[in-house]
Coordinates of C-alpha atoms in Angstrom, one line a residue:
Chain O
M1 CA 22.3 -17.9 28.6
I2 CA 20.4 -19.8 26.1
A3 CA 23.5 -20.5 24.1
E4 CA 25.2 -21.9 27.2
E5 CA 22.3 -24.2 27.7
L6 CA 22.3 -25.3 24.1
E7 CA 26.0 -26.0 24.4
Q8 CA 25.6 -27.9 27.7
E9 CA 22.9 -29.8 26.1
Q10 CA 25.2 -30.6 23.2
N11 CA 27.9 -31.8 25.5
S12 CA 25.9 -33.8 27.9
G13 CA 23.2 -35.0 25.6
M14 CA 20.6 -33.7 28.0
T15 CA 17.4 -31.9 26.9
L16 CA 16.5 -28.6 28.2
S17 CA 14.2 -28.7 31.1
D18 CA 13.6 -25.0 31.9
K19 CA 12.3 -23.4 28.8
S20 CA 10.1 -20.4 29.1
V21 CA 6.8 -21.1 30.8
K22 CA 4.9 -19.6 27.9
V23 CA 6.1 -22.4 25.6
D24 CA 5.5 -25.2 28.1
E25 CA 2.2 -24.2 29.5
P26 CA -0.1 -25.9 27.0
L27 CA 1.8 -29.1 27.2
Q28 CA 2.8 -29.1 30.9
P29 CA 3.7 -32.7 31.8
S30 CA 3.4 -34.1 35.2
S31 CA 6.0 -32.6 37.5
D32 CA 8.0 -35.8 38.1
R33 CA 8.6 -36.1 34.4
L34 CA 9.9 -32.6 34.4
D35 CA 12.7 -33.4 36.8
S36 CA 13.7 -36.7 35.3
V37 CA 16.6 -36.2 33.0
G38 CA 16.2 -37.3 29.4
S39 CA 12.6 -38.3 29.4
R40 CA 11.3 -35.2 27.7
G41 CA 10.0 -35.5 24.2
R42 CA 8.3 -38.8 24.5
I43 CA 5.4 -39.3 22.0
D44 CA 2.7 -41.8 22.5
I45 CA 0.3 -42.5 19.6
T46 CA -2.8 -44.2 20.7
D47 CA -5.6 -45.5 18.4
L48 CA -4.9 -42.7 16.0
S49 CA -6.9 -42.5 12.9
V50 CA -6.6 -39.7 10.4
F51 CA -9.1 -38.5 7.9
Y52 CA -9.1 -36.1 5.0
G53 CA -12.8 -35.5 4.6
H54 CA -14.3 -39.0 4.3
L55 CA -11.0 -40.6 3.2
Q56 CA -9.3 -42.4 6.0
V57 CA -5.5 -42.3 5.5
L58 CA -4.3 -43.7 8.8
K59 CA -6.0 -46.5 10.6
N60 CA -5.8 -47.1 14.3
I61 CA -2.1 -46.5 14.8
N62 CA -0.5 -47.3 18.2
L63 CA 3.1 -46.4 18.6
A64 CA 5.5 -45.2 21.3
I65 CA 8.3 -42.9 20.2
E66 CA 11.1 -42.6 22.7
P67 CA 13.4 -39.8 23.5
H68 CA 17.0 -39.9 22.2
K69 CA 16.1 -42.5 19.7
I70 CA 15.6 -42.4 16.0
T71 CA 12.2 -43.7 15.1
V72 CA 11.8 -44.4 11.4
F73 CA 8.5 -44.5 9.5
M74 CA 9.0 -46.4 6.3
G75 CA 6.7 -47.7 3.6
P76 CA 5.9 -47.3 -0.1
S77 CA 4.4 -44.1 -1.5
G78 CA 0.9 -43.3 -0.2
C79 CA 1.3 -45.5 2.9
G80 CA 0.6 -42.6 5.2
K81 CA 4.0 -42.1 6.6
S82 CA 4.2 -38.4 5.7
T83 CA 0.7 -37.8 7.0
L84 CA 1.7 -39.6 10.3
I85 CA 4.8 -37.4 10.8
R86 CA 2.9 -34.2 10.0
T87 CA 0.2 -35.3 12.5
L88 CA 2.9 -35.1 15.3
N89 CA 3.3 -31.3 15.1
R90 CA -0.2 -30.5 13.7
M91 CA 1.2 -29.4 10.3
N92 CA -1.9 -30.9 8.7
D93 CA -4.3 -28.7 10.5
N94 CA -4.6 -26.4 7.5
V95 CA -5.5 -29.2 5.1
P96 CA -9.3 -28.9 4.4
G97 CA -11.2 -31.8 5.9
F98 CA -8.4 -33.0 8.1
H99 CA -9.4 -34.5 11.4
V100 CA -8.2 -37.2 13.8
T101 CA -9.6 -39.6 16.3
G102 CA -7.5 -41.2 19.0
S103 CA -4.7 -39.3 20.6
V104 CA -1.1 -38.2 20.2
T105 CA 0.4 -37.3 23.5
I106 CA 3.8 -35.6 24.0
D107 CA 5.0 -36.1 27.6
G108 CA 1.6 -37.0 28.7
V109 CA -0.4 -34.2 27.0
N110 CA -2.7 -34.8 24.1
I111 CA -1.6 -32.3 21.4
Y112 CA -5.1 -32.5 19.9
S113 CA -6.8 -31.6 23.1
R114 CA -8.4 -28.2 23.5
G115 CA -6.1 -25.6 25.0
V116 CA -3.0 -26.8 23.1
D117 CA -1.9 -24.0 20.8
P118 CA -0.7 -25.5 17.5
V119 CA 1.6 -22.5 17.0
L120 CA 3.4 -23.0 20.3
L121 CA 3.4 -26.7 19.8
K122 CA 5.8 -26.2 16.9
L123 CA 8.4 -24.7 19.3
R124 CA 8.7 -28.1 20.9
V125 CA 8.4 -30.1 17.8
G126 CA 10.7 -28.9 15.0
M127 CA 10.5 -30.1 11.4
V128 CA 12.8 -30.5 8.4
F129 CA 11.3 -31.1 5.0
Q130 CA 12.1 -33.2 2.0
K131 CA 13.2 -30.3 -0.2
P132 CA 15.6 -27.9 1.5
N133 CA 13.6 -24.7 2.0
P134 CA 15.9 -22.0 3.4
F135 CA 14.4 -18.5 3.3
P136 CA 15.8 -16.2 0.7
L137 CA 17.8 -14.5 3.4
S138 CA 21.3 -14.6 4.7
I139 CA 22.6 -17.8 6.4
Y140 CA 22.6 -15.9 9.7
D141 CA 19.0 -14.6 9.3
N142 CA 17.8 -18.0 8.4
V143 CA 19.0 -19.5 11.7
C144 CA 17.8 -16.5 13.9
F145 CA 14.5 -16.4 12.1
G146 CA 12.6 -18.5 14.7
P147 CA 14.3 -17.1 17.9
K148 CA 13.8 -13.6 16.6
I149 CA 10.0 -14.1 16.0
H150 CA 9.6 -15.7 19.4
K151 CA 11.8 -13.1 21.1
M152 CA 14.0 -15.8 22.6
T153 CA 17.1 -13.7 23.1
K154 CA 17.8 -10.5 24.8
S155 CA 20.9 -9.2 23.0
K156 CA 22.7 -9.4 19.7
A157 CA 25.5 -11.3 21.4
E158 CA 23.1 -13.9 22.7
M159 CA 21.6 -14.3 19.2
D160 CA 25.1 -14.7 17.8
D161 CA 25.6 -17.5 20.2
V162 CA 22.4 -19.2 19.3
V163 CA 23.2 -19.0 15.7
R164 CA 26.7 -20.3 16.2
V165 CA 25.6 -23.2 18.4
S166 CA 22.8 -24.2 16.2
L167 CA 25.0 -24.2 13.1
Q168 CA 27.6 -26.2 15.1
K169 CA 25.0 -28.8 16.1
A170 CA 23.9 -29.0 12.4
G171 CA 27.6 -29.6 11.5
L172 CA 27.7 -26.6 9.2
W173 CA 29.6 -24.0 11.3
D174 CA 33.1 -24.8 10.1
E175 CA 32.1 -24.6 6.5
I176 CA 30.3 -21.3 6.6
K177 CA 31.4 -19.4 9.7
D178 CA 33.1 -16.8 7.5
R179 CA 30.1 -16.1 5.3
L180 CA 27.2 -15.9 7.6
K181 CA 26.0 -12.7 5.8
E182 CA 25.9 -14.4 2.4
S183 CA 22.6 -15.6 0.9
A184 CA 21.6 -19.1 2.0
L185 CA 20.6 -19.8 -1.5
K186 CA 24.2 -19.8 -2.5
L187 CA 24.8 -23.0 -0.4
S188 CA 24.7 -26.5 -2.0
G189 CA 21.6 -28.6 -1.5
G190 CA 23.2 -30.6 1.3
Q191 CA 24.4 -27.5 3.1
Q192 CA 20.9 -25.9 2.7
Q193 CA 19.4 -29.0 4.3
R194 CA 21.8 -28.8 7.2
L195 CA 21.0 -25.1 7.5
C196 CA 17.3 -26.0 7.7
I197 CA 18.2 -28.4 10.5
A198 CA 20.1 -25.6 12.3
R199 CA 17.1 -23.3 11.8
A200 CA 14.8 -25.9 13.3
I201 CA 17.2 -26.5 16.3
A202 CA 17.5 -22.7 17.0
V203 CA 14.1 -22.5 18.6
R204 CA 15.1 -25.3 21.0
P205 CA 12.7 -28.1 20.2
E206 CA 12.7 -31.4 22.0
I207 CA 11.5 -33.4 19.0
L208 CA 12.8 -33.2 15.5
L209 CA 10.6 -34.5 12.7
M210 CA 12.4 -35.2 9.4
D211 CA 10.3 -35.9 6.4
E212 CA 12.6 -37.6 3.9
P213 CA 15.3 -35.1 4.6
A214 CA 17.9 -36.7 2.3
S215 CA 15.8 -37.8 -0.6
A216 CA 16.7 -34.7 -2.7
L217 CA 20.4 -34.8 -1.9
D218 CA 23.4 -36.4 -3.6
P219 CA 25.0 -39.5 -1.9
G220 CA 27.8 -37.5 -0.2
S221 CA 25.3 -35.1 1.4
T222 CA 23.0 -37.9 2.3
T223 CA 25.8 -39.5 4.3
R224 CA 26.5 -36.3 6.1
V225 CA 22.8 -35.7 7.0
E226 CA 22.5 -39.3 8.2
D227 CA 25.6 -38.9 10.4
L228 CA 24.0 -35.7 11.7
M229 CA 20.8 -37.5 12.6
V230 CA 22.7 -39.9 14.7
D231 CA 24.4 -37.1 16.5
L232 CA 21.2 -35.2 17.0
A233 CA 19.5 -38.2 18.6
A234 CA 21.8 -37.6 21.6
S235 CA 19.8 -34.4 22.3
Y236 CA 16.5 -34.8 20.6
T237 CA 13.7 -37.3 19.9
V238 CA 14.2 -37.8 16.2
V239 CA 11.4 -39.1 13.9
L240 CA 12.4 -39.9 10.4
V241 CA 10.3 -40.6 7.4
T242 CA 12.1 -42.4 4.5
H243 CA 11.3 -44.7 1.7
N244 CA 15.0 -45.7 1.6
M245 CA 15.4 -49.0 3.5
Q246 CA 19.1 -48.8 3.6
Q247 CA 18.8 -45.4 5.3
A248 CA 16.3 -46.8 7.8
A249 CA 18.7 -49.6 8.6
R250 CA 21.7 -47.4 8.9
V251 CA 20.2 -44.8 11.3
G252 CA 17.0 -46.2 12.8
N253 CA 16.7 -47.4 16.3
K254 CA 13.1 -48.3 16.0
V255 CA 11.5 -48.9 12.6
A256 CA 7.7 -48.7 11.9
F257 CA 6.5 -50.1 8.6
L258 CA 3.3 -48.6 7.3
Y259 CA 1.2 -49.9 4.4
R260 CA -2.0 -48.4 3.1
G261 CA -2.7 -46.5 6.4
D262 CA -2.0 -49.5 8.6
L263 CA 0.9 -49.8 10.9
V264 CA 2.0 -53.3 9.9
E265 CA 5.0 -53.9 12.0
V266 CA 7.2 -52.1 14.5
G267 CA 10.6 -53.4 15.6
Q268 CA 14.2 -52.6 16.6
A269 CA 16.2 -51.7 13.5
P270 CA 18.3 -54.8 12.9
N271 CA 15.5 -57.2 13.8
I272 CA 12.9 -55.9 11.5
F273 CA 15.2 -56.2 8.5
E274 CA 16.6 -59.6 9.4
N275 CA 13.5 -61.3 10.9
P276 CA 10.4 -59.5 9.8
T277 CA 7.4 -61.2 11.4
N278 CA 4.7 -59.9 9.0
P279 CA 4.7 -61.3 5.4
L280 CA 4.0 -57.8 4.1
T281 CA 7.1 -56.4 5.7
E282 CA 9.1 -59.2 4.3
K283 CA 7.7 -58.5 0.8
Y284 CA 8.6 -54.8 1.2
I285 CA 12.1 -55.4 2.4
S286 CA 12.8 -57.8 -0.4
G287 CA 11.5 -55.2 -2.9
K288 CA 8.4 -57.1 -4.0
L289 CA 5.9 -54.6 -2.7
V290 CA 5.2 -51.6 -4.7
Chain E
M1 CA 21.0 -23.9 -44.3
A2 CA 17.5 -22.7 -44.8
R3 CA 16.9 -23.2 -41.1
H4 CA 19.9 -21.1 -40.2
L5 CA 18.5 -18.4 -42.4
Q6 CA 15.3 -18.7 -40.5
D7 CA 17.2 -18.1 -37.2
T8 CA 19.0 -15.1 -38.7
I9 CA 15.7 -13.5 -39.9
Y10 CA 14.1 -14.2 -36.5
K11 CA 16.9 -12.5 -34.7
Y12 CA 17.0 -9.4 -36.8
V13 CA 13.2 -9.0 -37.0
T14 CA 12.8 -9.2 -33.2
M15 CA 15.7 -6.8 -32.8
C16 CA 14.1 -4.3 -35.1
L17 CA 10.8 -4.6 -33.3
S18 CA 12.3 -3.9 -29.9
G19 CA 14.2 -1.0 -31.5
V20 CA 10.9 0.5 -32.6
A21 CA 9.7 0.8 -29.0
L22 CA 13.0 2.4 -28.0
A23 CA 12.9 4.8 -31.0
L24 CA 9.3 5.8 -30.2
I25 CA 10.3 7.0 -26.7
F26 CA 13.2 9.0 -28.0
I27 CA 11.0 10.5 -30.8
I28 CA 8.4 11.5 -28.3
I29 CA 10.9 13.0 -25.9
G30 CA 12.6 14.8 -28.9
V31 CA 9.4 16.2 -30.2
L32 CA 8.4 17.5 -26.7
I33 CA 11.8 19.1 -26.1
D34 CA 11.7 20.7 -29.6
S35 CA 8.2 22.0 -29.1
S36 CA 8.8 23.3 -25.6
Y37 CA 12.0 25.1 -26.5
P38 CA 10.4 28.5 -27.2
A39 CA 8.5 28.4 -23.8
L40 CA 11.7 27.5 -22.0
V41 CA 13.5 30.4 -23.5
V42 CA 10.8 33.0 -22.9
Y43 CA 9.4 32.0 -19.6
G44 CA 12.3 30.1 -18.0
S45 CA 11.8 29.2 -14.4
K46 CA 8.8 31.4 -14.0
F47 CA 6.9 28.6 -15.7
F48 CA 7.4 26.5 -12.6
T49 CA 6.7 29.1 -9.9
S50 CA 3.7 31.0 -11.3
I51 CA 0.1 30.0 -10.5
T52 CA -1.3 32.2 -13.3
W53 CA -2.2 30.9 -16.7
N54 CA -3.3 33.7 -19.0
A55 CA -2.8 33.2 -22.7
E56 CA -4.0 36.8 -23.8
L57 CA -5.2 35.3 -27.1
T58 CA -6.7 38.6 -28.3
G59 CA -3.6 40.8 -27.7
S60 CA -0.7 41.6 -30.0
I61 CA 2.4 39.6 -30.6
C62 CA 5.7 40.5 -28.8
Y63 CA 9.2 39.1 -29.3
T64 CA 11.6 37.9 -26.7
S65 CA 15.0 36.7 -28.0
G66 CA 13.4 36.6 -31.4
I67 CA 10.7 34.2 -30.3
A68 CA 7.1 35.2 -30.8
H69 CA 4.6 35.2 -27.9
M70 CA 1.5 37.1 -26.9
C71 CA 2.2 40.4 -25.1
G72 CA 1.2 40.1 -21.4
A73 CA 0.6 36.4 -21.4
T74 CA 1.6 34.4 -18.3
F75 CA 2.0 30.7 -18.1
G76 CA 2.5 29.0 -14.8
V77 CA 2.3 25.2 -14.2
L78 CA 2.3 25.3 -10.4
V79 CA -1.5 24.9 -10.0
Y80 CA -1.5 21.9 -12.3
L81 CA 1.6 20.3 -10.9
T82 CA 0.3 20.7 -7.4
G83 CA -3.1 19.2 -8.5
T84 CA -1.4 16.3 -10.2
L85 CA 0.9 15.5 -7.3
L86 CA -1.7 15.9 -4.5
S87 CA -4.4 13.9 -6.2
S88 CA -2.0 11.1 -7.1
G89 CA -0.6 11.3 -3.6
I90 CA -4.0 10.8 -2.1
A91 CA -4.7 8.0 -4.5
L92 CA -1.5 6.3 -3.4
L93 CA -2.1 6.8 0.3
I94 CA -5.6 5.3 0.0
G95 CA -5.1 2.9 -2.9
A96 CA -1.8 1.2 -2.1
P97 CA -2.6 -0.1 1.4
A98 CA -6.1 -1.1 0.3
A99 CA -4.7 -2.9 -2.7
V100 CA -2.0 -4.8 -0.8
G101 CA -4.6 -5.7 1.8
L102 CA -7.0 -6.9 -0.8
A103 CA -4.1 -8.9 -2.4
I104 CA -3.4 -10.5 1.0
V105 CA -7.0 -11.5 1.4
L106 CA -7.1 -13.0 -2.1
A107 CA -3.8 -14.8 -1.9
E108 CA -3.7 -15.9 1.7
I109 CA -7.0 -15.7 3.5
A110 CA -10.0 -16.1 1.3
P111 CA -11.0 -19.6 0.3
R112 CA -10.9 -20.2 -3.5
R113 CA -14.7 -20.1 -3.7
L114 CA -14.7 -16.5 -2.5
A115 CA -11.3 -15.4 -4.0
S116 CA -12.2 -16.3 -7.6
P117 CA -15.3 -14.1 -8.0
I118 CA -13.6 -11.2 -6.2
S119 CA -10.6 -11.6 -8.4
F120 CA -12.9 -11.6 -11.5
V121 CA -14.6 -8.4 -10.4
M122 CA -11.2 -6.8 -9.6
E123 CA -9.8 -7.6 -13.0
L124 CA -12.9 -6.2 -14.6
M125 CA -12.5 -3.0 -12.7
A126 CA -8.9 -2.7 -13.9
G127 CA -10.2 -2.8 -17.5
I128 CA -13.0 -0.3 -17.2
P129 CA -12.4 2.8 -19.5
S130 CA -11.5 5.8 -17.4
V131 CA -14.3 8.0 -18.8
I132 CA -16.7 5.6 -17.1
Y133 CA -15.0 6.1 -13.8
G134 CA -15.2 9.8 -14.4
F135 CA -18.9 9.6 -15.3
W136 CA -19.7 7.6 -12.2
G137 CA -17.7 10.1 -10.3
I138 CA -19.8 13.0 -11.5
L139 CA -23.1 11.2 -11.1
V140 CA -22.5 9.4 -7.7
L141 CA -19.3 10.2 -6.0
V142 CA -19.3 14.0 -6.3
P143 CA -22.9 14.5 -5.0
Y144 CA -22.2 12.1 -2.2
L145 CA -19.0 13.9 -1.2
K146 CA -20.8 17.3 -1.3
S147 CA -23.9 16.2 0.6
T148 CA -22.4 13.8 3.1
L149 CA -18.7 12.9 3.4
E150 CA -17.2 16.4 2.9
V151 CA -19.8 18.0 5.1
G152 CA -19.2 15.4 7.8
L153 CA -15.4 15.8 7.5
S154 CA -15.6 19.6 7.7
H155 CA -17.9 19.4 10.7
S156 CA -15.9 16.9 12.7
L157 CA -12.4 18.0 11.6
S158 CA -13.0 21.7 11.3
S159 CA -10.0 22.5 13.5
V160 CA -7.7 20.8 11.0
P161 CA -7.1 23.5 8.3
I162 CA -7.0 21.1 5.4
F163 CA -10.5 19.8 6.3
S164 CA -12.1 23.1 7.1
G165 CA -13.9 25.7 5.1
A166 CA -16.3 25.6 2.2
V167 CA -17.4 22.4 0.5
F168 CA -17.2 22.4 -3.3
S169 CA -18.9 20.0 -5.6
A170 CA -15.8 18.6 -7.3
G171 CA -12.2 18.8 -6.4
L172 CA -9.1 17.3 -4.8
L173 CA -10.8 14.7 -2.6
A174 CA -13.0 13.5 -5.5
S175 CA -10.0 13.3 -7.8
G176 CA -8.0 11.4 -5.2
L177 CA -10.7 9.0 -4.5
I178 CA -11.5 8.3 -8.1
L179 CA -7.8 7.7 -8.8
A180 CA -7.5 5.4 -5.7
L181 CA -10.4 3.4 -7.1
M182 CA -8.7 3.1 -10.4
I183 CA -5.3 2.1 -9.2
T184 CA -6.4 -0.3 -6.5
P185 CA -7.3 -3.2 -8.9
I186 CA -4.0 -2.7 -10.8
I187 CA -1.9 -2.9 -7.7
A188 CA -3.9 -5.6 -6.1
S189 CA -4.0 -8.0 -9.0
I190 CA -0.2 -7.8 -9.6
S191 CA 0.5 -8.1 -5.9
R192 CA -1.8 -11.0 -5.5
D193 CA -0.1 -12.9 -8.4
A194 CA 3.3 -12.2 -6.8
M195 CA 2.1 -13.4 -3.4
R196 CA 0.7 -16.6 -4.9
Q197 CA 4.1 -17.3 -6.3
T198 CA 5.5 -17.8 -2.8
P199 CA 6.8 -21.4 -2.7
E200 CA 4.7 -23.6 -0.5
G201 CA 8.0 -24.9 1.1
L202 CA 8.8 -21.4 2.5
K203 CA 5.4 -21.1 4.0
E204 CA 5.7 -24.6 5.5
A205 CA 9.1 -23.7 6.9
G206 CA 7.5 -20.7 8.6
R207 CA 4.6 -22.7 10.0
A208 CA 7.0 -25.4 11.3
L209 CA 8.9 -22.6 13.1
G210 CA 5.7 -21.6 15.0
L211 CA 4.7 -18.6 12.9
T212 CA 1.1 -17.6 13.0
D213 CA -0.8 -17.0 9.8
W214 CA -0.2 -13.3 10.1
E215 CA 3.5 -13.8 10.7
I216 CA 3.8 -16.1 7.7
T217 CA 2.2 -13.4 5.5
Y218 CA 4.3 -10.6 7.0
K219 CA 7.6 -12.3 7.4
V220 CA 7.6 -14.8 4.5
V221 CA 5.0 -13.9 1.8
L222 CA 5.4 -10.1 1.7
P223 CA 9.2 -10.1 1.6
Y224 CA 9.0 -12.7 -1.1
A225 CA 6.6 -10.6 -3.2
R226 CA 8.2 -7.3 -2.2
T227 CA 9.7 -6.6 -5.6
S228 CA 6.5 -7.1 -7.5
I229 CA 4.5 -5.2 -5.0
I230 CA 6.7 -2.1 -5.2
G231 CA 6.7 -2.4 -9.0
S232 CA 2.9 -2.6 -9.0
I233 CA 2.6 0.5 -6.8
A234 CA 4.9 2.4 -9.2
L235 CA 2.8 1.3 -12.1
G236 CA -0.4 2.4 -10.2
L237 CA 1.2 5.8 -9.4
G238 CA 2.2 6.2 -13.0
R239 CA -1.3 5.5 -14.0
A240 CA -2.7 8.0 -11.5
L241 CA -0.2 10.8 -12.5
G242 CA -1.1 10.4 -16.2
E243 CA -4.8 9.8 -15.8
T244 CA -6.7 12.3 -17.8
M245 CA -10.4 11.7 -18.5
A246 CA -11.7 10.5 -15.1
V247 CA -9.9 13.4 -13.3
A248 CA -10.9 15.9 -15.9
L249 CA -14.5 15.2 -15.0
V250 CA -14.3 15.4 -11.2
C251 CA -11.4 17.8 -10.6
G252 CA -13.4 21.0 -10.7
G253 CA -11.3 22.6 -13.3
A254 CA -9.4 25.0 -11.1
S255 CA -7.1 27.6 -12.6
N256 CA -5.0 30.4 -11.1
F257 CA -5.4 29.3 -7.4
L258 CA -3.8 26.6 -5.3
P259 CA -5.9 24.2 -3.2
K260 CA -6.1 25.2 0.5
T261 CA -8.3 22.3 1.7
F262 CA -9.1 18.8 0.6
F263 CA -12.4 20.1 -0.8
Y264 CA -10.9 22.7 -3.2
P265 CA -11.3 22.4 -6.9
I266 CA -8.0 21.4 -8.6
N267 CA -6.7 20.7 -12.0
T268 CA -4.1 18.2 -13.2
M269 CA -1.5 18.5 -15.9
A270 CA -3.0 15.8 -18.0
A271 CA -6.6 17.1 -17.7
F272 CA -5.5 20.7 -18.3
I273 CA -3.7 19.7 -21.6
V274 CA -6.9 18.3 -22.8
F275 CA -8.9 21.3 -21.6
Q276 CA -6.6 23.8 -23.3
L277 CA -5.5 22.2 -26.5
D278 CA -8.3 23.5 -28.6
A279 CA -7.8 27.1 -27.5
A280 CA -4.0 26.8 -27.7
F281 CA -4.2 26.1 -31.4
T282 CA -5.8 29.5 -31.9
D283 CA -2.8 31.2 -30.4
P284 CA -1.3 33.2 -33.4
S285 CA 2.2 33.2 -31.8
G286 CA 2.2 29.4 -31.2
M287 CA 3.4 29.9 -27.7
S288 CA 0.4 28.2 -26.1
I289 CA 1.2 25.0 -27.8
S290 CA 4.8 25.3 -26.6
V291 CA 3.9 25.7 -23.0
L292 CA 1.6 22.7 -23.2
A293 CA 4.4 20.7 -24.6
E294 CA 6.6 21.8 -21.7
M295 CA 3.8 20.7 -19.4
A296 CA 3.7 17.3 -21.1
L297 CA 7.5 17.0 -20.8
L298 CA 7.3 17.7 -17.1
L299 CA 4.6 15.0 -16.7
M300 CA 6.7 12.6 -18.6
A301 CA 9.7 13.4 -16.4
I302 CA 7.7 12.9 -13.2
T303 CA 6.5 9.5 -14.3
M304 CA 10.0 8.5 -15.3
I305 CA 11.3 9.6 -11.9
V306 CA 8.6 7.5 -10.2
N307 CA 9.9 4.5 -12.1
V308 CA 13.5 5.1 -11.3
V309 CA 12.7 5.6 -7.6
A310 CA 10.7 2.4 -7.6
R311 CA 13.7 0.6 -9.1
L312 CA 16.0 2.0 -6.5
L313 CA 13.7 1.0 -3.7
V314 CA 13.6 -2.5 -5.1
R315 CA 17.3 -2.7 -5.3
R316 CA 18.0 -1.1 -1.9
G317 CA 15.4 -3.3 -0.1
F318 CA 12.8 -1.0 1.1
V319 CA 10.7 -3.4 3.1
S320 CA 13.3 -5.8 4.3
R321 CA 17.0 -5.8 4.8
P322 CA 19.2 -5.0 1.8
E323 CA 22.0 -7.4 0.8
N324 CA 20.3 -10.5 2.1
L325 CA 17.2 -10.8 0.1
I326 CA 17.4 -12.4 -3.2
Q327 CA 15.6 -10.5 -5.9
V328 CA 12.8 -12.5 -7.3

């Protein structure tokens, strides 16, 4: 059942609209949104400031992230791009002193409002990290890890389907379908990263956050992951953090340039590189900003 | 050239040193087997099934298969074997879960400000000489058990045979508790270190998949640290089996009867060897020494079995599934 949906989703580029109530409850959007195809997974960041204790790392960010687009956060080290992406699924909650002002809404619900369960939120907002981090388990067990914990399938056959479809969507199935029982740690770095993407997809999120997913990979693997991101954007809202401008230009639909906690400029991908309006952006693009 | 020579010397010196350790084990085993040979010939399997230990030191010397022993003497290890296994078993049942729980608290839950002082005290506890545990056991634990805990248990659980009947001052429960107290810091500190080795990336992966803190501990951290945790439990059990002084002080010094309840006096092999060694040297036939050597050999065999079983558990994947988990 789930696998069919996943497959359908893959073919039609539609997001799932009837996930289990348990998952949706805390983030229930208005009903008209529910029915409109392809509008799920919209993120609106409004007047967002983020603090670690007294240190303000993000200042008054306003940004709309649209479904089925790749939105890129770029900027030099320490600009706050990683903090911003981790704010979108509340991964920073465990950092001592972390707090936010302003709001981050997903399909109209503020994820920092009371009543939103940060654990369930992560089922809608998946994440892939800089360093591939597969569990020291088999390939199969890595992919079914999330669905199993959240009891998303009813039978072994159903789980098999979820694993297969997730790996297919991550472009890994053909390479490893005969060795699902082998350790994930035997895979190459690029394969491990695509496995992590499959693992994130398997819990059926609407939004995929990717925090420099290719920065630890060789050029060939990087290309594969970049192609994959473009494919994934058909089904998911993709948010990408990168310090690689070429990558931002290659895959980004919308690019946001951050510098020292400020959102300096947002633009459509070709425009921002060809005609940056802010002098800071221009300096960064021409490699003069460290 | 001189530097190559240095390497050669380095290589052979370290090889010799590691050989010493290996040789020592074989020498110890050899000596034990050699010393226990007379006892094995004379008493055979009766040694393992009898509960009576009577050296008959004042009698006359008889000969069996040409080996001298005191006429009418009986040597049975069963009381001491039972005491050793039961007290260590109790220690393991109480100590291992407590230690792993403590390790989880220290590695995952407690903030550094709290974890550091607790860790410090815990490591201090691991280093306390065992005679001090025994002394504390006699002064504090045993009187408390006799006046409060054992009385309470025998009142409320009198229908359960192992908790019914008379209360003794020192015995099985006291030994088990003292041993639990002694092995908890050992297991906990090794397990904590292993859990802290869990890569942050794996925990983040779990968190990003919507795992709760408990699920991250149970599904990510514990499987990752599994090998070391099992190893530390084996180490703790080995310590409990061989513990001599603390148990000698609180076991009650039983002989010739098996424990029927948790409150019975017991005796362990290690403690009994210490108790008996003086008298054994007065045995004109030398048999008393031989049977004690056999007891020591048995104790050594048990601790070795514990280690082998622990290794098998680690390889087979006791906690998680077998072939998938990479050994750390």
